mmCIF file of C-alpha atoms in Angstrom:
data_model
loop_
_atom_site.group_PDB
_atom_site.id
_atom_site.type_symbol
_atom_site.label_atom_id
_atom_site.label_comp_id
_atom_site.label_asym_id
_atom_site.label_seq_id
_atom_site.Cartn_x
_atom_site.Cartn_y
_atom_site.Cartn_z
ATOM 1 C CA ALA T 143 88.452 113.355 65.977
ATOM 2 C CA PRO T 144 90.400 115.856 68.126
ATOM 3 C CA GLN T 145 91.775 114.580 71.385
ATOM 4 C CA GLU T 146 90.010 115.854 74.493
ATOM 5 C CA PRO T 147 92.113 117.994 76.852
ATOM 6 C CA GLY T 148 93.900 115.878 79.448
ATOM 7 C CA ARG T 149 92.941 112.613 77.790
ATOM 8 C CA GLN T 150 95.703 110.022 77.617
ATOM 9 C CA GLU T 151 96.439 108.054 74.477
ATOM 10 C CA GLY T 152 98.108 104.705 73.987
ATOM 11 C CA PRO T 153 97.429 100.962 74.215
ATOM 12 C CA LEU T 154 96.690 101.100 77.938
ATOM 13 C CA THR T 155 93.879 103.612 77.470
ATOM 14 C CA MET T 156 91.791 100.672 76.248
ATOM 15 C CA VAL T 157 92.814 98.358 79.080
ATOM 16 C CA VAL T 158 92.873 100.529 82.221
ATOM 17 C CA PRO T 159 89.276 101.927 82.021
ATOM 18 C CA TYR T 160 87.799 98.468 81.426
ATOM 19 C CA ALA T 161 89.911 96.951 84.219
ATOM 20 C CA THR T 162 88.824 99.743 86.584
ATOM 21 C CA ILE T 163 85.152 99.156 85.794
ATOM 22 C CA MET T 164 85.517 95.404 86.302
ATOM 23 C CA ILE T 165 87.367 95.724 89.641
ATOM 24 C CA PHE T 166 84.886 98.147 91.184
ATOM 25 C CA PHE T 167 81.871 96.306 89.747
ATOM 26 C CA PHE T 168 82.870 92.906 91.101
ATOM 27 C CA VAL T 169 84.086 94.147 94.487
ATOM 28 C CA LEU T 170 80.916 96.186 95.112
ATOM 29 C CA THR T 171 78.561 93.452 93.927
ATOM 30 C CA PHE T 172 80.450 90.723 95.805
ATOM 31 C CA THR T 173 80.433 92.523 99.151
ATOM 32 C CA GLY T 174 76.850 93.725 98.705
ATOM 33 C CA SER T 175 75.593 90.271 97.741
ATOM 34 C CA PHE T 176 77.445 88.701 100.652
ATOM 35 C CA MET T 177 75.667 91.152 102.960
ATOM 36 C CA LEU T 178 72.246 90.059 101.676
ATOM 37 C CA GLN T 179 73.109 86.370 101.933
ATOM 38 C CA SER T 180 74.464 86.809 105.452
ATOM 39 C CA VAL T 181 71.257 88.435 106.681
ATOM 40 C CA THR T 182 68.905 85.967 105.007
ATOM 41 C CA ARG T 183 70.856 82.896 106.179
ATOM 42 C CA GLU T 184 70.794 84.154 109.754
ATOM 43 C CA LYS T 185 67.028 84.536 109.443
ATOM 44 C CA GLU T 186 66.660 81.004 108.048
ATOM 45 C CA SER T 187 68.825 79.435 110.762
ATOM 46 C CA ARG T 188 67.129 81.509 113.500
ATOM 47 C CA THR T 189 70.524 82.972 114.427
ATOM 48 C CA ALA T 190 68.946 86.425 114.107
ATOM 49 C CA GLU T 191 66.665 85.622 117.039
ATOM 50 C CA VAL T 192 69.677 84.863 119.240
ATOM 51 C CA LEU T 193 71.566 87.979 118.099
ATOM 52 C CA LEU T 194 68.573 90.233 118.767
ATOM 53 C CA VAL T 195 68.573 89.157 122.397
ATOM 54 C CA SER T 196 71.813 91.078 123.010
ATOM 55 C CA LEU T 197 71.906 93.511 120.065
ATOM 56 C CA ARG T 198 69.611 96.186 118.773
ATOM 57 C CA PRO T 199 68.601 95.721 115.111
ATOM 58 C CA HIS T 200 70.498 98.812 113.902
ATOM 59 C CA GLU T 201 73.616 97.684 115.808
ATOM 60 C CA LEU T 202 73.413 94.334 114.042
ATOM 61 C CA MET T 203 73.174 96.068 110.656
ATOM 62 C CA LEU T 204 76.059 98.481 111.304
ATOM 63 C CA GLY T 205 78.253 95.647 112.574
ATOM 64 C CA LYS T 206 77.682 93.679 109.379
ATOM 65 C CA ILE T 207 78.315 96.715 107.176
ATOM 66 C CA LEU T 208 81.599 97.607 108.894
ATOM 67 C CA GLY T 209 82.796 94.006 108.934
ATOM 68 C CA LEU T 210 82.168 93.507 105.239
ATOM 69 C CA ALA T 211 83.751 96.889 104.472
ATOM 70 C CA ILE T 212 87.064 95.539 105.763
ATOM 71 C CA ILE T 213 86.712 92.466 103.565
ATOM 72 C CA GLY T 214 85.857 94.610 100.545
ATOM 73 C CA LEU T 215 88.794 96.971 101.121
ATOM 74 C CA SER T 216 91.178 94.032 101.477
ATOM 75 C CA GLN T 217 89.882 92.473 98.269
ATOM 76 C CA MET T 218 90.141 95.751 96.362
ATOM 77 C CA ALA T 219 93.675 96.347 97.686
ATOM 78 C CA VAL T 220 94.756 92.963 96.323
ATOM 79 C CA TRP T 221 93.153 93.546 92.922
ATOM 80 C CA VAL T 222 94.389 97.141 92.565
ATOM 81 C CA GLY T 223 97.852 96.170 93.766
ATOM 82 C CA GLY T 224 97.957 93.417 91.163
ATOM 83 C CA GLY T 225 96.760 95.853 88.523
ATOM 84 C CA VAL T 226 99.518 98.335 89.380
ATOM 85 C CA LEU T 227 102.118 95.565 89.102
ATOM 86 C CA VAL T 228 100.733 94.537 85.709
ATOM 87 C CA LEU T 229 100.772 98.188 84.616
ATOM 88 C CA GLY T 230 104.422 98.433 85.635
ATOM 89 C CA LYS T 231 105.299 95.321 83.631
ATOM 90 C CA ALA T 232 103.326 96.619 80.640
ATOM 91 C CA ARG T 233 105.422 99.776 80.648
ATOM 92 C CA GLN T 234 108.557 97.700 80.371
ATOM 93 C CA ILE T 235 107.134 95.589 77.555
ATOM 94 C CA ILE T 236 105.167 98.181 75.537
ATOM 95 C CA ALA T 237 107.216 101.265 74.687
ATOM 96 C CA ALA T 238 104.093 103.159 73.661
ATOM 97 C CA ALA T 239 102.673 102.763 77.148
ATOM 98 C CA GLU T 240 105.531 104.589 78.863
ATOM 99 C CA SER T 241 103.621 107.872 78.767
ATOM 100 C CA PHE T 242 100.576 106.433 80.573
ATOM 101 C CA ALA T 243 100.269 107.327 84.249
ATOM 102 C CA LEU T 244 97.386 107.303 86.671
ATOM 103 C CA PRO T 245 96.550 110.898 87.654
ATOM 104 C CA ALA T 246 97.557 112.382 90.997
ATOM 105 C CA GLY T 247 94.988 111.622 93.678
ATOM 106 C CA PHE T 248 93.507 108.680 91.770
ATOM 107 C CA PHE T 249 93.821 106.253 94.681
ATOM 108 C CA VAL T 250 92.502 108.792 97.196
ATOM 109 C CA TRP T 251 89.410 109.491 95.093
ATOM 110 C CA GLY T 252 89.050 105.770 94.450
ATOM 111 C CA LEU T 253 89.128 104.992 98.175
ATOM 112 C CA PHE T 254 86.395 107.525 98.998
ATOM 113 C CA TYR T 255 84.188 106.413 96.104
ATOM 114 C CA PHE T 256 84.605 102.758 96.995
ATOM 115 C CA LEU T 257 83.769 103.291 100.668
ATOM 116 C CA LEU T 258 80.665 105.337 99.932
ATOM 117 C CA GLY T 259 79.664 103.027 97.085
ATOM 118 C CA TYR T 260 79.979 100.033 99.368
ATOM 119 C CA LEU T 261 77.945 101.732 102.115
ATOM 120 C CA LEU T 262 75.251 102.562 99.555
ATOM 121 C CA TYR T 263 74.929 99.096 98.027
ATOM 122 C CA GLY T 264 75.690 97.257 101.262
ATOM 123 C CA SER T 265 72.875 99.103 103.017
ATOM 124 C CA MET T 266 70.497 98.452 100.125
ATOM 125 C CA MET T 267 71.332 94.741 100.244
ATOM 126 C CA ALA T 268 71.000 94.697 104.036
ATOM 127 C CA GLY T 269 67.533 96.256 103.832
ATOM 128 C CA LEU T 270 66.499 93.779 101.162
ATOM 129 C CA GLY T 271 67.912 90.914 103.223
ATOM 130 C CA ALA T 272 65.858 92.042 106.214
ATOM 131 C CA LEU T 273 62.709 91.625 104.112
ATOM 132 C CA ALA T 274 63.641 88.354 102.368
ATOM 133 C CA PRO T 275 62.530 85.279 104.356
ATOM 134 C CA THR T 276 65.067 82.958 102.670
ATOM 135 C CA ALA T 277 68.447 83.245 100.954
ATOM 136 C CA ARG T 278 66.912 81.922 97.734
ATOM 137 C CA GLU T 279 64.337 84.721 97.535
ATOM 138 C CA GLY T 280 67.009 87.271 98.395
ATOM 139 C CA ASN T 281 69.338 86.021 95.664
ATOM 140 C CA GLN T 282 66.564 86.341 93.092
ATOM 141 C CA ALA T 283 66.312 90.062 93.866
ATOM 142 C CA ILE T 284 70.047 90.773 93.686
ATOM 143 C CA PHE T 285 70.037 91.339 89.920
ATOM 144 C CA ALA T 286 67.558 94.206 90.189
ATOM 145 C CA MET T 287 69.764 95.860 92.809
ATOM 146 C CA ILE T 288 72.964 95.739 90.757
ATOM 147 C CA VAL T 289 71.487 96.811 87.401
ATOM 148 C CA PRO T 290 72.733 100.423 87.853
ATOM 149 C CA LEU T 291 76.300 99.154 88.298
ATOM 150 C CA MET T 292 76.025 97.249 85.021
ATOM 151 C CA VAL T 293 75.301 100.413 83.015
ATOM 152 C CA PRO T 294 78.930 101.705 83.114
ATOM 153 C CA LEU T 295 80.095 98.205 82.213
ATOM 154 C CA LEU T 296 77.887 98.185 79.109
ATOM 155 C CA ALA T 297 78.891 101.758 78.225
ATOM 156 C CA ASN T 298 82.641 101.202 78.673
ATOM 157 C CA VAL T 299 83.392 102.348 75.111
ATOM 158 C CA ALA T 300 81.989 105.803 75.928
ATOM 159 C CA PHE T 301 84.492 106.137 78.780
ATOM 160 C CA ARG T 302 87.349 105.700 76.311
ATOM 161 C CA GLU T 303 85.962 107.701 73.425
ATOM 162 C CA ALA T 304 84.188 110.567 75.239
ATOM 163 C CA PRO T 305 85.171 110.578 78.949
ATOM 164 C CA ASN T 306 83.835 114.122 79.379
ATOM 165 C CA GLY T 307 80.703 113.648 77.272
ATOM 166 C CA PRO T 308 77.150 114.168 78.610
ATOM 167 C CA LEU T 309 76.403 110.450 79.152
ATOM 168 C CA VAL T 310 79.614 109.677 81.017
ATOM 169 C CA THR T 311 79.376 112.887 83.046
ATOM 170 C CA PHE T 312 75.825 111.998 84.120
ATOM 171 C CA LEU T 313 76.849 108.447 85.072
ATOM 172 C CA SER T 314 79.747 109.794 87.131
ATOM 173 C CA LEU T 315 77.458 112.136 89.098
ATOM 174 C CA PHE T 316 74.404 109.875 89.533
ATOM 175 C CA PRO T 317 74.852 108.207 92.957
ATOM 176 C CA LEU T 318 73.943 104.658 91.871
ATOM 177 C CA THR T 319 76.540 104.657 89.079
ATOM 178 C CA SER T 320 79.140 107.178 90.294
ATOM 179 C CA PRO T 321 81.244 104.734 92.396
ATOM 180 C CA VAL T 322 82.249 102.915 89.212
ATOM 181 C CA SER T 323 81.909 105.692 86.639
ATOM 182 C CA MET T 324 83.831 108.514 88.308
ATOM 183 C CA VAL T 325 86.826 106.354 89.176
ATOM 184 C CA THR T 326 86.907 105.042 85.611
ATOM 185 C CA ARG T 327 86.889 108.611 84.236
ATOM 186 C CA LEU T 328 89.741 109.542 86.561
ATOM 187 C CA ALA T 329 91.751 106.615 85.187
ATOM 188 C CA VAL T 330 91.269 107.861 81.615
ATOM 189 C CA GLY T 331 92.366 111.475 82.058
ATOM 190 C CA GLU T 332 91.654 114.832 83.625
ATOM 191 C CA VAL T 333 88.235 115.490 85.156
ATOM 192 C CA PRO T 334 87.124 118.990 86.265
ATOM 193 C CA VAL T 335 87.763 119.118 90.017
ATOM 194 C CA TRP T 336 84.213 120.169 90.840
ATOM 195 C CA GLN T 337 82.750 116.988 89.368
ATOM 196 C CA PRO T 338 84.411 114.448 91.730
ATOM 197 C CA VAL T 339 83.545 116.752 94.645
ATOM 198 C CA VAL T 340 79.878 117.088 93.622
ATOM 199 C CA GLY T 341 79.740 113.351 92.912
ATOM 200 C CA LEU T 342 80.987 112.590 96.431
ATOM 201 C CA VAL T 343 78.496 115.005 98.018
ATOM 202 C CA LEU T 344 75.573 113.441 96.132
ATOM 203 C CA LEU T 345 76.821 109.946 96.944
ATOM 204 C CA ALA T 346 77.265 110.774 100.641
ATOM 205 C CA ALA T 347 73.738 112.236 100.815
ATOM 206 C CA SER T 348 72.337 109.089 99.187
ATOM 207 C CA VAL T 349 74.272 106.885 101.617
ATOM 208 C CA TYR T 350 72.810 108.789 104.563
ATOM 209 C CA LEU T 351 69.247 108.303 103.308
ATOM 210 C CA VAL T 352 69.703 104.631 102.386
ATOM 211 C CA VAL T 353 71.418 103.753 105.688
ATOM 212 C CA LEU T 354 68.572 105.489 107.507
ATOM 213 C CA LEU T 355 65.971 103.501 105.563
ATOM 214 C CA ALA T 356 67.851 100.211 105.929
ATOM 215 C CA GLY T 357 68.188 100.812 109.660
ATOM 216 C CA ARG T 358 64.433 101.213 109.931
ATOM 217 C CA LEU T 359 63.909 97.973 108.020
ATOM 218 C CA PHE T 360 66.163 96.199 110.534
ATOM 219 C CA ARG T 361 63.329 95.831 113.020
ATOM 220 C CA ALA T 362 62.725 92.740 115.101
ATOM 221 C CA ASP T 363 59.315 92.130 113.517
ATOM 222 C CA THR T 364 60.848 92.412 110.034
ATOM 223 C CA LEU T 365 63.882 90.231 110.734
ATOM 224 C CA LEU T 366 61.750 87.521 112.292
ATOM 225 C CA SER T 367 59.019 87.676 109.661
ATOM 226 C CA SER T 368 58.466 84.793 107.230
ATOM 227 C CA SER T 369 56.397 86.828 104.763
ATOM 228 C CA ALA T 370 57.330 86.346 101.102
ATOM 229 C CA LEU T 371 59.508 88.966 99.444
ATOM 230 C CA SER T 372 57.846 91.071 96.767
ATOM 231 C CA TRP T 373 58.259 94.600 95.461
ATOM 232 C CA THR T 374 54.735 95.303 96.736
ATOM 233 C CA ARG T 375 55.884 94.396 100.223
ATOM 234 C CA VAL T 376 59.009 96.549 99.829
ATOM 235 C CA ALA T 377 56.839 99.525 98.816
ATOM 236 C CA ARG T 378 54.497 98.859 101.743
ATOM 237 C CA GLU T 379 57.366 98.813 104.235
ATOM 238 C CA LEU T 380 58.777 102.046 102.814
ATOM 239 C CA ARG T 381 55.357 103.705 103.098
ATOM 240 C CA LYS T 382 55.272 102.771 106.798
ATOM 241 C CA MET T 383 58.380 104.888 107.325
ATOM 242 C CA SER T 384 56.951 108.013 105.725
#
């Protein structure tokens, strides 16, 4: 099969895309899950009641999101830094890998996609945590929230074989999968400039809507409620906002 324009070839073309997917997947799911657990544990221990005496619900949510963003960025910096060191060693060991190089702007795009991806999933987890009466019920719902992030992981072969194909292009533009997919495509080779820009615009618009919804779920009556978590209840709460 003919090589796609701008696509890199060599042993590392099999390693780097998969490593990129894994790093972004685990960092986003870890920070998002920690957000949900933090909210639900504070509800269980009645700490939320104390915090709401001096904080407004949306201030509590934004504080948690920003705090965990710092943790997530630090974690990603360690993992990416380690990956760059490994890549440098691989170049010394594997002669065929000398031609592999991450494209210009890769880390800048990666930073923006991570931040927006974290805000998207962190806000979703925060909203879900506001509805879950216990950490156990919240943890049971985490899988449904991270399913979209698992799609690029399962389709990792497509990122190597057809990084500019219809499936991969869709995944890199769809807001729920773009934080992982677009950065992985950028690691493989050239991507038309308009696509990362459009992907960021769509992701930013989704973040705005989700943060708005999550902020409305962070109400005192919701945070202090002991009602069981169910998707029917989630739908009912969302209808109240419309």
